[in-house]
Amino acid sequence: MSNVVEIRGVSKSFEQFSLDQVQFEVKKGFITGLIGPNGAGKSTMIKIMMDMVRPSGGEVRIFGSSLTEDPGLKERIGYVSDENYYYENMTLRNMRKMIAPFYKNWDNAAFTRYLEMFELSEKSKIKNLSRGMKMKFSLAVALSHHAELLLMDEPTAGLDPVFRRELLDLLGEEILDENKSIVFSTHITNDLDRIADYIIFMNRGKVVFSDSKDEVLERYVMVKGGRELLDMDVRQVFVGIREGAHGFEALAPDRREAERVFQGIALLETPTLEDIMYFTVKGGKAHV
Amino acid sequence: MSNLVSLIRKDFMLSRNFLLFGVPYLLLIFIMNTKSTPFGVSLFVTFPAMMMLLTSCLQDIRNVNIRFSVSLPVHRRLIVASKYVSVLPFILIGAAFALVLSLVLQRLGYDILNLNWRVLGVSILLVPLTASIYLPLYYWLGPKGAQYVNTVFFLVIFFGMNNLGDIISAIPGLKSFILDNADMGLEKWLLGGAVYIVFIAASYLVSLRLFTSRDL
């Protein structure tokens, strides 16, 4: 199985935040979800992949090469930003005229089809579009040059539930072509529960894990039980604990170990990605 | 279409609105200044060209639009080069604008100074020179700082347009140099040309270095 993205030991420091030795791969033909709380470094990582932010250390390979050395590779990438970066005073038609010459595989028919699907008029100006509509336009552009890799930064933010689901279905259809790969950053983990094959979880500029979604959900376990079960040794088993008046729920990173300790005395459940993110970020600090 | 041409076309699309809004203003300034400055018609080659460059750069720094250019499959050095090269079509547009306006005004009976080729040359050469001062500042200061640079350049250009005759007269020897048709000698022309080209090349290299290392 080949990788379309390889990130090796990437570091980058900002005033209040830094990426520290980030390392992961994105497999060809799959949807990879990049999750983490706000400020975890997801957007920065996607900008690094797009060569918009230059890392201070490490290596970034897209399709086996560096975008800095070969920016022409961006023809094979569809980028969807969390912020609108198209010119506000331009109409969609003029934006299309501006963008199309840069892509050999630009497909006007596909672009028109996506605009119709997303109910966007070419006569509209970017500044008159809602946030969700701008995101739809951005998607239409990304999909209209037949990109092999879609890099999407919070694409579902600002979308209504109906279109969010349609978008996820659309991405599901896109990925049926085994040559296509999608990286999808979000803090709305429900979206990834539905479509992701692989999950990269980032927190405070570090990768917590990078694995297939199924393996992650099999490895972690939610434990729910009475507070009398919690002593210092037991607490060590958990990544994070949420304690209430009548009991606790906690996330354990090793299902076998948790089953050994709690079988028969506590309830064990498969966590959601949101559970994993929440408890990992909060650690032992969560209280009701 | 080569990517350089596509980038210049993008800049033209961004700045063409200026032509719609700037033409009435230019017309007014044109009528007011044609008699008072030795540059006459030629000056109006410089003004639209610089305004179009500034307008396209201003569009790029609004919101996070500079990311748009960087998201395209082109090298950053091409993005910088396109800003420098775009002054050439902008000069042509300015020249066409000045020519049409001067013909119209002559027909309407305005007394327009005869076209002086040295003056026209200086007017044209002013554009890359000004752009070479402006662009490194634009790339150095980034989106926030460049807004101030743009404001300063807009003011300088507007002020300069209205008072160029006085400015030229105030600098000793400048007026006679510009209007003196005597041959300066080949050596001086070559030296001047070399300094001019080196200045633009140095400006491009500084801009390139600034932009290629910038996080967006």
XYZ file of C-alpha atoms in Angstrom:
504
model
C 0.000 0.000 0.000
C 1.648 3.249 -1.116
C 1.654 6.583 0.687
C 0.600 9.830 -0.948
C 1.808 11.916 1.988
C 4.804 11.225 4.207
C 5.553 13.525 7.116
C 8.838 12.825 8.912
C 9.891 14.626 12.092
C 8.301 17.950 11.157
C 8.820 20.798 13.612
C 7.705 24.390 13.557
C 7.618 26.986 16.318
C 5.308 29.946 16.656
C 4.973 32.409 19.519
C 2.395 30.457 21.475
C 2.440 27.085 19.793
C 4.793 24.591 18.227
C 4.684 21.415 16.204
C 7.033 18.879 17.687
C 8.495 16.030 15.621
C 5.242 15.327 13.799
C 5.280 12.054 11.911
C 2.560 10.275 9.921
C 1.617 8.896 6.524
C -1.490 9.150 4.385
C -2.328 5.990 2.483
C -3.387 6.099 -1.134
C -7.044 5.301 -1.798
C -8.377 6.059 1.694
C -9.963 8.834 3.705
C -7.724 9.985 6.528
C -9.204 12.105 9.280
C -7.032 14.623 11.064
C -8.659 15.267 14.423
C -7.805 17.292 17.460
C -9.091 20.224 19.493
C -8.781 23.809 18.301
C -5.142 24.854 18.346
C -3.824 21.292 18.094
C -1.949 22.034 14.875
C -4.282 20.508 12.281
C -4.565 23.584 10.048
C -0.848 24.260 10.339
C -0.099 20.687 9.258
C -2.351 21.036 6.222
C -0.696 24.354 5.334
C 2.684 22.663 5.671
C 1.486 19.933 3.303
C 0.421 22.694 0.861
C 3.806 24.424 1.261
C 2.097 27.539 2.614
C 3.971 27.202 5.885
C 7.577 26.088 5.773
C 8.682 23.771 8.603
C 11.855 24.531 10.536
C 12.805 20.860 10.551
C 11.804 17.504 9.122
C 10.651 16.334 5.738
C 7.361 16.580 3.843
C 6.872 14.347 0.811
C 3.746 14.554 -1.344
C 3.519 11.896 -4.064
C 7.120 11.094 -3.130
C 8.441 14.614 -3.792
C 8.753 17.980 -2.117
C 6.193 20.610 -3.112
C 8.801 23.298 -2.459
C 10.974 21.815 -5.191
C 8.137 20.776 -7.469
C 5.066 22.985 -6.922
C 3.618 21.608 -10.171
C 2.488 18.641 -8.059
C -0.277 20.891 -6.757
C -2.077 20.137 -10.008
C -2.772 16.764 -8.410
C -4.027 18.321 -5.166
C -7.405 19.841 -4.409
C -7.139 22.186 -1.440
C -10.115 23.324 0.623
C -9.256 25.909 3.256
C -11.146 26.655 6.444
C -11.023 30.339 5.437
C -12.138 31.802 2.146
C -9.067 32.798 0.154
C -10.836 33.643 -3.081
C -11.164 37.282 -4.118
C -14.289 38.731 -2.539
C -15.061 41.112 -5.409
C -14.902 38.430 -8.066
C -17.846 36.493 -9.433
C -17.652 32.700 -9.481
C -17.370 32.874 -13.272
C -14.348 35.164 -13.093
C -12.758 33.031 -10.395
C -13.198 30.030 -12.662
C -11.602 31.949 -15.558
C -8.740 32.883 -13.268
C -8.151 29.375 -11.912
C -8.776 27.119 -14.923
C -5.621 27.986 -16.968
C -3.376 26.736 -14.156
C -4.708 23.163 -14.358
C -4.147 20.919 -17.374
C -6.989 18.659 -16.219
C -9.478 21.426 -15.559
C -12.961 20.154 -16.418
C -15.472 22.928 -17.117
C -18.340 20.455 -17.440
C -17.561 19.015 -14.005
C -17.311 22.517 -12.538
C -20.733 23.457 -13.944
C -22.148 20.163 -12.663
C -20.843 20.795 -9.136
C -22.156 24.369 -9.142
C -25.585 23.039 -10.095
C -25.370 20.326 -7.458
C -24.406 22.899 -4.819
C -27.013 25.393 -6.106
C -24.469 28.129 -6.776
C -24.821 30.735 -9.520
C -21.764 31.685 -11.566
C -23.016 35.272 -11.500
C -22.758 35.546 -7.713
C -19.892 37.429 -6.181
C -17.793 35.634 -3.588
C -18.539 38.345 -1.016
C -22.272 37.649 -1.310
C -21.908 33.950 -0.485
C -22.506 32.588 2.994
C -19.688 30.696 4.714
C -21.262 27.405 3.722
C -21.637 28.515 0.099
C -18.000 29.637 -0.014
C -17.031 26.194 1.230
C -19.171 24.619 -1.504
C -17.463 26.770 -4.147
C -14.086 25.805 -2.775
C -15.093 22.150 -3.031
C -16.333 22.607 -6.591
C -12.933 24.035 -7.566
C -11.043 21.262 -5.762
C -13.097 18.557 -7.469
C -13.075 20.110 -10.958
C -9.448 19.467 -11.829
C -9.639 15.775 -10.964
C -7.219 15.989 -8.065
C -5.783 12.725 -6.764
C -5.350 14.097 -3.256
C -7.925 16.276 -1.528
C -6.552 18.265 1.405
C -9.527 19.621 3.292
C -9.224 21.847 6.321
C -12.448 21.812 8.364
C -14.617 21.427 5.246
C -17.810 20.773 7.206
C -17.509 23.857 9.413
C -20.352 26.246 8.647
C -22.329 23.730 6.629
C -25.937 22.877 7.413
C -26.602 19.247 8.465
C -28.227 18.339 5.150
C -25.294 19.472 3.032
C -22.808 18.076 5.536
C -24.265 14.647 4.981
C -24.367 15.182 1.214
C -20.734 16.221 1.300
C -19.751 13.113 3.198
C -21.637 11.001 0.644
C -19.871 12.871 -2.148
C -16.469 12.194 -0.597
C -17.478 8.561 -0.175
C -18.217 8.437 -3.908
C -14.938 10.166 -4.786
C -12.929 7.645 -2.808
C -14.435 4.760 -4.790
C -11.754 5.679 -7.316
C -8.800 3.917 -5.689
C -6.365 6.478 -7.074
C -7.884 9.210 -4.941
C -7.029 9.987 -1.334
C -8.578 12.434 1.076
C -7.188 14.167 4.148
C -9.977 15.719 6.145
C -9.288 17.798 9.246
C -12.113 18.425 11.664
C -13.020 18.741 15.277
C -16.524 17.448 14.464
C -15.536 13.822 14.869
C -19.013 12.486 13.990
C -18.158 13.180 10.356
C -15.162 10.896 10.559
C -17.021 8.160 12.462
C -19.001 7.896 9.265
C -16.396 7.980 6.507
C -12.780 7.847 7.712
C -10.522 4.834 7.178
C -7.531 6.216 9.067
C -7.306 8.660 11.945
C -4.471 10.976 12.905
C -5.071 12.512 16.302
C -3.098 15.651 17.126
C -2.966 17.428 20.448
C -0.755 20.381 21.432
C 1.363 20.086 18.319
C 2.072 16.383 18.679
C 0.633 13.276 17.068
C -1.103 11.197 19.754
C -1.779 8.339 17.359
C -1.973 7.633 13.652
C -3.761 4.406 12.871
C -6.709 2.804 11.103
C -10.016 3.878 12.618
C -11.073 0.295 13.307
C -7.859 -0.496 15.179
C -8.173 2.701 17.222
C -11.742 1.886 18.202
C -10.748 -1.682 19.077
C -7.737 -0.622 21.104
C -9.415 2.009 23.261
C -12.295 1.243 25.628
C -14.708 3.313 27.687
C -15.116 2.143 31.286
C -18.154 3.208 33.341
C -18.570 2.321 36.985
C -18.938 3.426 40.579
C -16.477 5.808 42.168
C -15.518 3.211 44.765
C -13.538 1.458 42.011
C -11.194 4.415 41.601
C -7.994 4.158 43.565
C -4.521 5.392 42.606
C -3.553 2.162 40.834
C -6.776 2.011 38.870
C -6.459 5.634 37.785
C -3.137 4.762 36.136
C -5.023 2.559 33.661
C -6.855 5.528 32.166
C -5.982 8.266 29.712
C -8.718 10.470 31.148
C -11.449 10.241 33.746
C -14.743 12.070 34.109
C -16.104 11.805 37.617
C -19.671 12.561 38.704
C -21.591 12.287 41.953
C -22.652 8.732 41.272
C -19.824 7.273 39.289
C -17.183 7.741 36.664
C -16.542 7.174 33.014
C -13.015 6.900 31.764
C -11.042 6.092 28.649
C -8.471 3.323 28.736
C -5.917 3.017 25.907
C -5.542 -0.763 26.305
C -8.752 -2.751 26.021
C -7.156 -6.029 27.223
C -5.739 -4.434 30.328
C -9.076 -2.738 31.061
C -10.959 -6.008 30.581
C -8.571 -7.727 32.996
C -9.138 -5.088 35.682
C -12.824 -4.269 35.225
C -14.506 -7.372 33.769
C -17.704 -7.950 35.717
C -17.406 -4.895 37.952
C -17.755 -2.079 35.419
C -19.379 -1.449 32.072
C -17.002 -1.600 29.073
C -18.014 0.105 25.823
C -16.458 0.941 22.496
C -15.696 4.664 22.514
C -16.499 7.152 19.770
C -13.754 9.291 18.275
C -15.192 12.196 20.243
C -14.756 10.203 23.485
C -11.139 9.484 22.600
C -10.458 13.121 21.743
C -12.254 14.492 24.791
C -10.639 12.249 27.378
C -7.182 12.494 25.871
C -7.306 16.279 25.826
C -8.840 16.611 29.286
C -6.787 13.863 30.936
C -7.620 13.478 34.614
C -9.089 16.968 34.853
C -12.626 16.256 33.726
C -15.328 16.576 36.355
C -19.107 16.835 36.189
C -1.142 29.459 -21.592
C 2.032 29.622 -19.534
C 1.677 30.025 -15.803
C 3.473 33.397 -15.914
C 0.942 34.713 -18.426
C -1.894 33.274 -16.330
C -0.575 35.039 -13.233
C -0.315 38.352 -15.090
C -3.831 37.799 -16.430
C -4.974 37.229 -12.847
C -3.418 40.540 -11.789
C -5.064 42.291 -14.694
C -8.452 40.829 -13.741
C -7.926 42.070 -10.194
C -6.952 45.574 -11.206
C -9.214 46.250 -14.178
C -11.927 47.658 -11.920
C -9.498 50.486 -11.256
C -9.798 51.485 -14.915
C -13.557 51.925 -14.520
C -13.312 53.996 -11.357
C -9.995 55.717 -12.099
C -10.779 57.008 -15.588
C -13.015 59.935 -14.519
C -10.426 60.999 -11.948
C -7.605 60.674 -14.443
C -9.527 62.709 -16.976
C -9.852 65.557 -14.500
C -6.180 65.444 -13.508
C -5.192 65.152 -17.143
C -7.010 68.339 -18.103
C -5.589 70.165 -15.088
C -1.986 69.130 -15.646
C -1.280 68.916 -19.337
C -0.077 72.526 -19.464
C 1.673 72.751 -16.136
C 4.095 69.860 -16.359
C 6.811 69.173 -18.903
C 5.714 65.539 -18.796
C 2.358 66.437 -20.365
C 0.750 63.415 -21.941
C 3.563 61.031 -21.032
C 2.917 61.307 -17.326
C -0.368 59.539 -17.747
C 1.398 56.406 -18.837
C 2.970 56.183 -15.377
C -0.112 56.809 -13.297
C -2.511 54.074 -14.522
C 0.319 51.530 -14.683
C 1.347 52.099 -11.056
C -2.252 52.258 -9.884
C -3.002 48.914 -11.524
C 0.006 47.316 -9.846
C -0.980 48.735 -6.463
C -4.598 47.659 -6.930
C -3.660 44.078 -7.785
C -1.294 43.914 -4.794
C -3.983 45.405 -2.552
C -6.412 42.675 -3.635
C -3.802 40.038 -2.785
C -3.371 41.231 0.780
C -7.059 41.552 1.595
C -8.310 38.757 3.834
C -5.927 35.911 3.115
C -5.987 36.172 -0.674
C -2.246 35.713 -1.023
C -2.913 32.068 -0.130
C -4.839 31.780 -3.366
C -1.709 32.357 -5.449
C 0.310 29.975 -3.289
C -2.342 27.263 -3.594
C -1.867 27.279 -7.383
C 0.570 24.846 -9.011
C 3.256 27.468 -9.559
C 6.585 28.185 -7.934
C 6.698 31.108 -5.526
C 9.448 32.695 -7.618
C 7.002 32.814 -10.531
C 4.457 34.631 -8.361
C 7.076 37.272 -7.524
C 8.306 37.466 -11.133
C 4.752 37.952 -12.375
C 4.377 41.072 -10.218
C 7.490 42.570 -11.808
C 6.602 41.521 -15.347
C 2.988 42.676 -14.996
C 4.168 46.302 -15.092
C 4.872 45.831 -18.824
C 1.254 45.219 -19.894
C 0.185 47.843 -17.360
C 2.514 50.343 -19.097
C 0.977 49.431 -22.445
C -2.494 50.014 -21.009
C -1.311 53.331 -19.587
C 0.185 54.306 -22.947
C -3.038 53.434 -24.756
C -4.984 55.412 -22.184
C -2.727 58.465 -22.554
C -2.827 58.292 -26.345
C -6.615 58.063 -26.565
C -7.124 60.838 -24.041
C -4.623 63.160 -25.705
C -6.257 62.642 -29.106
C -9.691 63.309 -27.661
C -8.515 66.420 -25.825
C -6.709 67.756 -28.894
C -9.927 67.337 -30.859
C -11.726 69.256 -28.154
C -9.271 72.117 -28.565
C -7.027 71.634 -25.529
C -3.446 72.773 -26.023
C -1.346 69.694 -25.380
C 2.437 69.792 -25.359
C 4.052 67.961 -28.229
C 5.176 64.436 -27.523
C 8.790 64.366 -26.363
C 10.373 60.926 -26.723
C 12.860 61.429 -23.886
C 10.047 62.530 -21.578
C 7.965 59.559 -22.661
C 10.923 57.249 -21.998
C 11.460 58.688 -18.525
C 7.732 58.322 -17.785
C 7.821 54.677 -18.807
C 11.053 53.933 -16.942
C 9.561 55.463 -13.806
C 7.079 52.568 -13.562
C 9.500 49.634 -13.092
C 11.640 51.881 -10.899
C 8.751 52.743 -8.579
C 7.574 49.126 -8.640
C 11.082 48.056 -7.626
C 10.881 50.254 -4.557
C 7.335 49.234 -3.747
C 7.451 45.430 -4.171
C 10.221 44.573 -1.659
C 8.378 46.692 0.937
C 5.147 44.905 0.047
C 6.715 41.461 0.533
C 8.732 42.503 3.574
C 5.858 43.929 5.608
C 3.348 41.175 4.821
C -0.428 41.614 4.592
C -0.859 44.009 7.543
C 2.142 46.233 6.955
C 1.629 46.282 3.202
C -1.698 48.049 3.716
C 0.224 51.019 5.114
C 2.760 50.845 2.281
C -0.091 50.838 -0.221
C -1.680 53.871 1.413
C 1.640 55.754 1.361
C 2.245 54.856 -2.299
C -1.304 55.823 -3.277
C -0.776 59.209 -1.613
C 2.653 59.690 -3.171
C 1.317 58.887 -6.624
C -1.719 61.151 -6.260
C 0.379 63.964 -4.772
C 3.102 63.468 -7.331
C 0.621 63.578 -10.191
C -0.796 66.886 -9.068
C 2.526 68.522 -8.278
C 5.041 66.888 -10.555
C 5.797 70.109 -12.432
C 6.691 71.886 -9.187
C 8.705 68.910 -7.903
C 10.757 68.735 -11.092
C 11.382 72.472 -11.086
C 12.415 72.348 -7.418
C 15.206 69.831 -8.032
C 18.175 71.692 -9.551
C 19.092 70.459 -12.992
C 16.362 67.846 -13.236
C 14.090 69.793 -15.538
C 16.896 70.702 -17.914
C 18.130 67.090 -17.859
C 14.717 65.756 -18.762
C 14.024 68.296 -21.455
C 17.579 68.681 -22.782
C 17.712 66.952 -26.109
C 21.495 67.102 -26.326
C 23.231 63.736 -26.429
C 24.616 62.726 -23.025
C 27.142 60.412 -24.576
C 27.010 56.647 -24.893
C 28.969 55.974 -21.696
C 26.508 57.845 -19.512
C 23.548 56.140 -21.159
C 25.120 52.722 -20.672
C 26.054 53.460 -17.081
C 22.567 54.769 -16.330
C 21.010 51.736 -17.996
C 23.235 49.340 -16.070
C 22.434 50.989 -12.721
C 18.746 50.875 -13.583
C 18.811 47.163 -14.468
C 20.931 46.247 -11.424
C 18.506 48.111 -9.178
C 15.497 46.219 -10.570
C 17.339 42.889 -10.412
C 18.366 43.537 -6.793
C 14.793 44.486 -5.932
C 13.518 41.242 -7.496
C 16.047 39.135 -5.569
C 15.128 40.813 -2.277
C 11.391 40.281 -2.946
C 12.038 36.680 -3.905
C 14.013 35.969 -0.757
C 11.328 37.567 1.398
C 8.403 35.783 -0.214
C 9.924 32.319 -0.500
C 10.640 32.209 3.225
C 7.290 33.635 4.341
C 4.620 31.529 6.069
C 1.137 32.258 4.813
